[in-house]
Amino acid sequence: MRDEELKGALAFIGISILAGLFLFGFLIVTVILILLGLLLFLGFYLYVRLKPWREKRHPPKELESQEDYWR
């Protein structure tokens, strides 16, 4: 009787640990995906906001003579 109770307790603890790791793994993956989404959104937002600023600060050079093409 004692052995059956011990085996049952060990099985319950093992299944509980596996379930916890399984759930924790899904939570970690969810958090990582949310953070990646936020990072991509922030990067795209900064790109869209800073592109006009950079073009205004550094306008493209207008090529006038043949020498401008070879520098």
Tab-separated table of N, CA and C in Angstrom:
chain	number	residue	atom	x	y	z
A	1	MET	N	0.831	-1.196	0.000
A	1	MET	CA	0.000	0.000	0.000
A	1	MET	C	0.873	1.257	0.000
A	2	ARG	N	1.936	1.228	0.771
A	2	ARG	CA	2.823	2.390	0.858
A	2	ARG	C	3.496	2.663	-0.487
A	3	ASP	N	3.889	1.608	-1.192
A	3	ASP	CA	4.547	1.780	-2.490
A	3	ASP	C	3.603	2.398	-3.521
A	4	GLU	N	2.361	2.004	-3.505
A	4	GLU	CA	1.393	2.563	-4.449
A	4	GLU	C	1.156	4.042	-4.185
A	5	GLU	N	1.098	4.418	-2.912
A	5	GLU	CA	0.914	5.837	-2.576
A	5	GLU	C	2.129	6.649	-3.002
A	6	LEU	N	3.324	6.086	-2.797
A	6	LEU	CA	4.552	6.779	-3.181
A	6	LEU	C	4.620	6.936	-4.704
A	7	LYS	N	4.286	5.880	-5.436
A	7	LYS	CA	4.286	5.960	-6.900
A	7	LYS	C	3.248	6.972	-7.389
A	8	GLY	N	2.086	6.978	-6.768
A	8	GLY	CA	1.052	7.941	-7.150
A	8	GLY	C	1.479	9.369	-6.874
A	9	ALA	N	2.123	9.587	-5.722
A	9	ALA	CA	2.593	10.929	-5.376
A	9	ALA	C	3.679	11.378	-6.341
A	10	LEU	N	4.619	10.476	-6.666
A	10	LEU	CA	5.683	10.824	-7.618
A	10	LEU	C	5.113	11.097	-9.006
A	11	ALA	N	4.131	10.313	-9.419
A	11	ALA	CA	3.500	10.545	-10.718
A	11	ALA	C	2.782	11.893	-10.727
A	12	PHE	N	2.088	12.211	-9.644
A	12	PHE	CA	1.389	13.496	-9.567
A	12	PHE	C	2.374	14.658	-9.614
A	13	ILE	N	3.474	14.536	-8.859
A	13	ILE	CA	4.491	15.599	-8.855
A	13	ILE	C	5.122	15.727	-10.243
A	14	GLY	N	5.425	14.601	-10.875
A	14	GLY	CA	6.030	14.644	-12.211
A	14	GLY	C	5.110	15.274	-13.242
A	15	ILE	N	3.847	14.885	-13.214
A	15	ILE	CA	2.882	15.463	-14.159
A	15	ILE	C	2.682	16.949	-13.873
A	16	SER	N	2.671	17.324	-12.601
A	16	SER	CA	2.526	18.742	-12.246
A	16	SER	C	3.709	19.552	-12.755
A	17	ILE	N	4.912	19.000	-12.611
A	17	ILE	CA	6.110	19.703	-13.098
A	17	ILE	C	6.062	19.836	-14.620
A	18	LEU	N	5.704	18.766	-15.317
A	18	LEU	CA	5.610	18.835	-16.782
A	18	LEU	C	4.548	19.838	-17.233
A	19	ALA	N	3.408	19.844	-16.561
A	19	ALA	CA	2.348	20.796	-16.914
A	19	ALA	C	2.812	22.228	-16.663
A	20	GLY	N	3.515	22.441	-15.558
A	20	GLY	CA	4.036	23.778	-15.262
A	20	GLY	C	5.035	24.241	-16.301
A	21	LEU	N	5.952	23.342	-16.687
A	21	LEU	CA	6.931	23.702	-17.718
A	21	LEU	C	6.254	23.969	-19.056
A	22	PHE	N	5.260	23.166	-19.377
A	22	PHE	CA	4.518	23.339	-20.623
A	22	PHE	C	3.830	24.704	-20.650
A	23	LEU	N	3.131	25.036	-19.580
A	23	LEU	CA	2.438	26.320	-19.490
A	23	LEU	C	3.431	27.474	-19.478
A	24	PHE	N	4.503	27.335	-18.709
A	24	PHE	CA	5.517	28.386	-18.621
A	24	PHE	C	6.178	28.602	-19.981
A	25	GLY	N	6.404	27.511	-20.711
A	25	GLY	CA	6.995	27.626	-22.046
A	25	GLY	C	6.094	28.406	-22.993
A	26	PHE	N	4.786	28.127	-22.945
A	26	PHE	CA	3.861	28.885	-23.786
A	26	PHE	C	3.827	30.354	-23.392
A	27	LEU	N	3.899	30.631	-22.099
A	27	LEU	CA	3.902	32.025	-21.651
A	27	LEU	C	5.162	32.745	-22.118
A	28	ILE	N	6.303	32.070	-22.036
A	28	ILE	CA	7.556	32.676	-22.491
A	28	ILE	C	7.492	32.961	-23.992
A	29	VAL	N	7.001	32.001	-24.772
A	29	VAL	CA	6.886	32.201	-26.222
A	29	VAL	C	5.941	33.358	-26.519
A	30	THR	N	4.847	33.448	-25.789
A	30	THR	CA	3.892	34.540	-25.989
A	30	THR	C	4.535	35.884	-25.690
A	31	VAL	N	5.251	35.970	-24.584
A	31	VAL	CA	5.914	37.228	-24.219
A	31	VAL	C	6.959	37.603	-25.262
A	32	ILE	N	7.726	36.625	-25.732
A	32	ILE	CA	8.748	36.908	-26.743
A	32	ILE	C	8.104	37.394	-28.040
A	33	LEU	N	7.016	36.761	-28.457
A	33	LEU	CA	6.343	37.198	-29.688
A	33	LEU	C	5.761	38.603	-29.542
A	34	ILE	N	5.202	38.913	-28.383
A	34	ILE	CA	4.668	40.261	-28.156
A	34	ILE	C	5.795	41.285	-28.194
A	35	LEU	N	6.918	40.977	-27.547
A	35	LEU	CA	8.048	41.909	-27.558
A	35	LEU	C	8.616	42.088	-28.962
A	36	LEU	N	8.694	41.009	-29.732
A	36	LEU	CA	9.165	41.137	-31.115
A	36	LEU	C	8.214	41.994	-31.951
A	37	GLY	N	6.921	41.813	-31.752
A	37	GLY	CA	5.943	42.636	-32.465
A	37	GLY	C	6.078	44.107	-32.112
A	38	LEU	N	6.250	44.390	-30.830
A	38	LEU	CA	6.436	45.785	-30.413
A	38	LEU	C	7.721	46.366	-30.978
A	39	LEU	N	8.788	45.566	-30.996
A	39	LEU	CA	10.059	46.034	-31.538
A	39	LEU	C	9.947	46.326	-33.031
A	40	LEU	N	9.279	45.445	-33.766
A	40	LEU	CA	9.083	45.689	-35.197
A	40	LEU	C	8.231	46.931	-35.438
A	41	PHE	N	7.169	47.087	-34.659
A	41	PHE	CA	6.313	48.260	-34.805
A	41	PHE	C	7.089	49.534	-34.498
A	42	LEU	N	7.868	49.519	-33.417
A	42	LEU	CA	8.645	50.699	-33.045
A	42	LEU	C	9.688	51.025	-34.109
A	43	GLY	N	10.351	49.996	-34.634
A	43	GLY	CA	11.347	50.223	-35.682
A	43	GLY	C	10.721	50.801	-36.940
A	44	PHE	N	9.582	50.266	-37.352
A	44	PHE	CA	8.906	50.785	-38.536
A	44	PHE	C	8.427	52.216	-38.299
A	45	TYR	N	7.899	52.486	-37.099
A	45	TYR	CA	7.425	53.827	-36.771
A	45	TYR	C	8.581	54.827	-36.818
A	46	LEU	N	9.716	54.460	-36.220
A	46	LEU	CA	10.867	55.366	-36.246
A	46	LEU	C	11.382	55.560	-37.666
A	47	TYR	N	11.381	54.505	-38.467
A	47	TYR	CA	11.820	54.622	-39.853
A	47	TYR	C	10.931	55.602	-40.615
A	48	VAL	N	9.624	55.474	-40.442
A	48	VAL	CA	8.685	56.351	-41.144
A	48	VAL	C	8.823	57.787	-40.655
A	49	ARG	N	9.048	57.966	-39.348
A	49	ARG	CA	9.153	59.322	-38.798
A	49	ARG	C	10.485	59.984	-39.140
A	50	LEU	N	11.576	59.215	-39.181
A	50	LEU	CA	12.899	59.804	-39.371
A	50	LEU	C	13.304	59.931	-40.838
A	51	LYS	N	12.663	59.205	-41.729
A	51	LYS	CA	13.038	59.284	-43.140
A	51	LYS	C	12.837	60.696	-43.704
A	52	PRO	N	11.686	61.349	-43.501
A	52	PRO	CA	11.550	62.722	-44.012
A	52	PRO	C	12.527	63.691	-43.350
A	53	TRP	N	12.805	63.478	-42.060
A	53	TRP	CA	13.745	64.358	-41.363
A	53	TRP	C	15.129	64.232	-41.979
A	54	ARG	N	15.561	63.000	-42.288
A	54	ARG	CA	16.880	62.791	-42.872
A	54	ARG	C	16.944	63.376	-44.281
A	55	GLU	N	15.878	63.211	-45.045
A	55	GLU	CA	15.874	63.759	-46.400
A	55	GLU	C	15.895	65.282	-46.376
A	56	LYS	N	15.280	65.880	-45.357
A	56	LYS	CA	15.296	67.332	-45.249
A	56	LYS	C	16.685	67.823	-44.826
A	57	ARG	N	17.326	67.078	-43.903
A	57	ARG	CA	18.649	67.484	-43.423
A	57	ARG	C	19.747	67.203	-44.444
A	58	HIS	N	19.591	66.140	-45.222
A	58	HIS	CA	20.604	65.743	-46.198
A	58	HIS	C	19.939	65.565	-47.560
A	59	PRO	N	19.646	66.665	-48.232
A	59	PRO	CA	18.985	66.536	-49.539
A	59	PRO	C	19.924	65.870	-50.546
A	60	PRO	N	19.362	65.206	-51.540
A	60	PRO	CA	20.220	64.565	-52.544
A	60	PRO	C	20.987	65.617	-53.341
A	61	LYS	N	22.226	65.277	-53.650
A	61	LYS	CA	23.072	66.207	-54.398
A	61	LYS	C	22.588	66.267	-55.845
A	62	GLU	N	22.481	67.474	-56.342
A	62	GLU	CA	22.086	67.637	-57.740
A	62	GLU	C	23.339	67.622	-58.599
A	63	LEU	N	23.341	66.726	-59.553
A	63	LEU	CA	24.498	66.586	-60.424
A	63	LEU	C	24.395	67.606	-61.550
A	64	GLU	N	25.476	68.373	-61.696
A	64	GLU	CA	25.451	69.456	-62.676
A	64	GLU	C	26.412	69.208	-63.826
A	65	SER	N	27.615	68.782	-63.490
A	65	SER	CA	28.595	68.597	-64.557
A	65	SER	C	29.039	67.134	-64.599
A	66	GLN	N	29.856	66.833	-65.599
A	66	GLN	CA	30.340	65.465	-65.765
A	66	GLN	C	31.196	65.039	-64.579
A	67	GLU	N	31.913	65.974	-63.964
A	67	GLU	CA	32.790	65.642	-62.837
A	67	GLU	C	31.988	65.134	-61.636
A	68	ASP	N	30.773	65.613	-61.475
A	68	ASP	CA	29.960	65.188	-60.337
A	68	ASP	C	29.622	63.701	-60.396
A	69	TYR	N	29.607	63.144	-61.591
A	69	TYR	CA	29.250	61.739	-61.724
A	69	TYR	C	30.390	60.814	-61.312
A	70	TRP	N	31.605	61.319	-61.285
A	70	TRP	CA	32.763	60.454	-61.048
A	70	TRP	C	33.390	60.678	-59.685
A	71	ARG	N	32.784	61.431	-58.817
A	71	ARG	CA	33.352	61.637	-57.483
A	71	ARG	C	32.718	60.745	-56.491
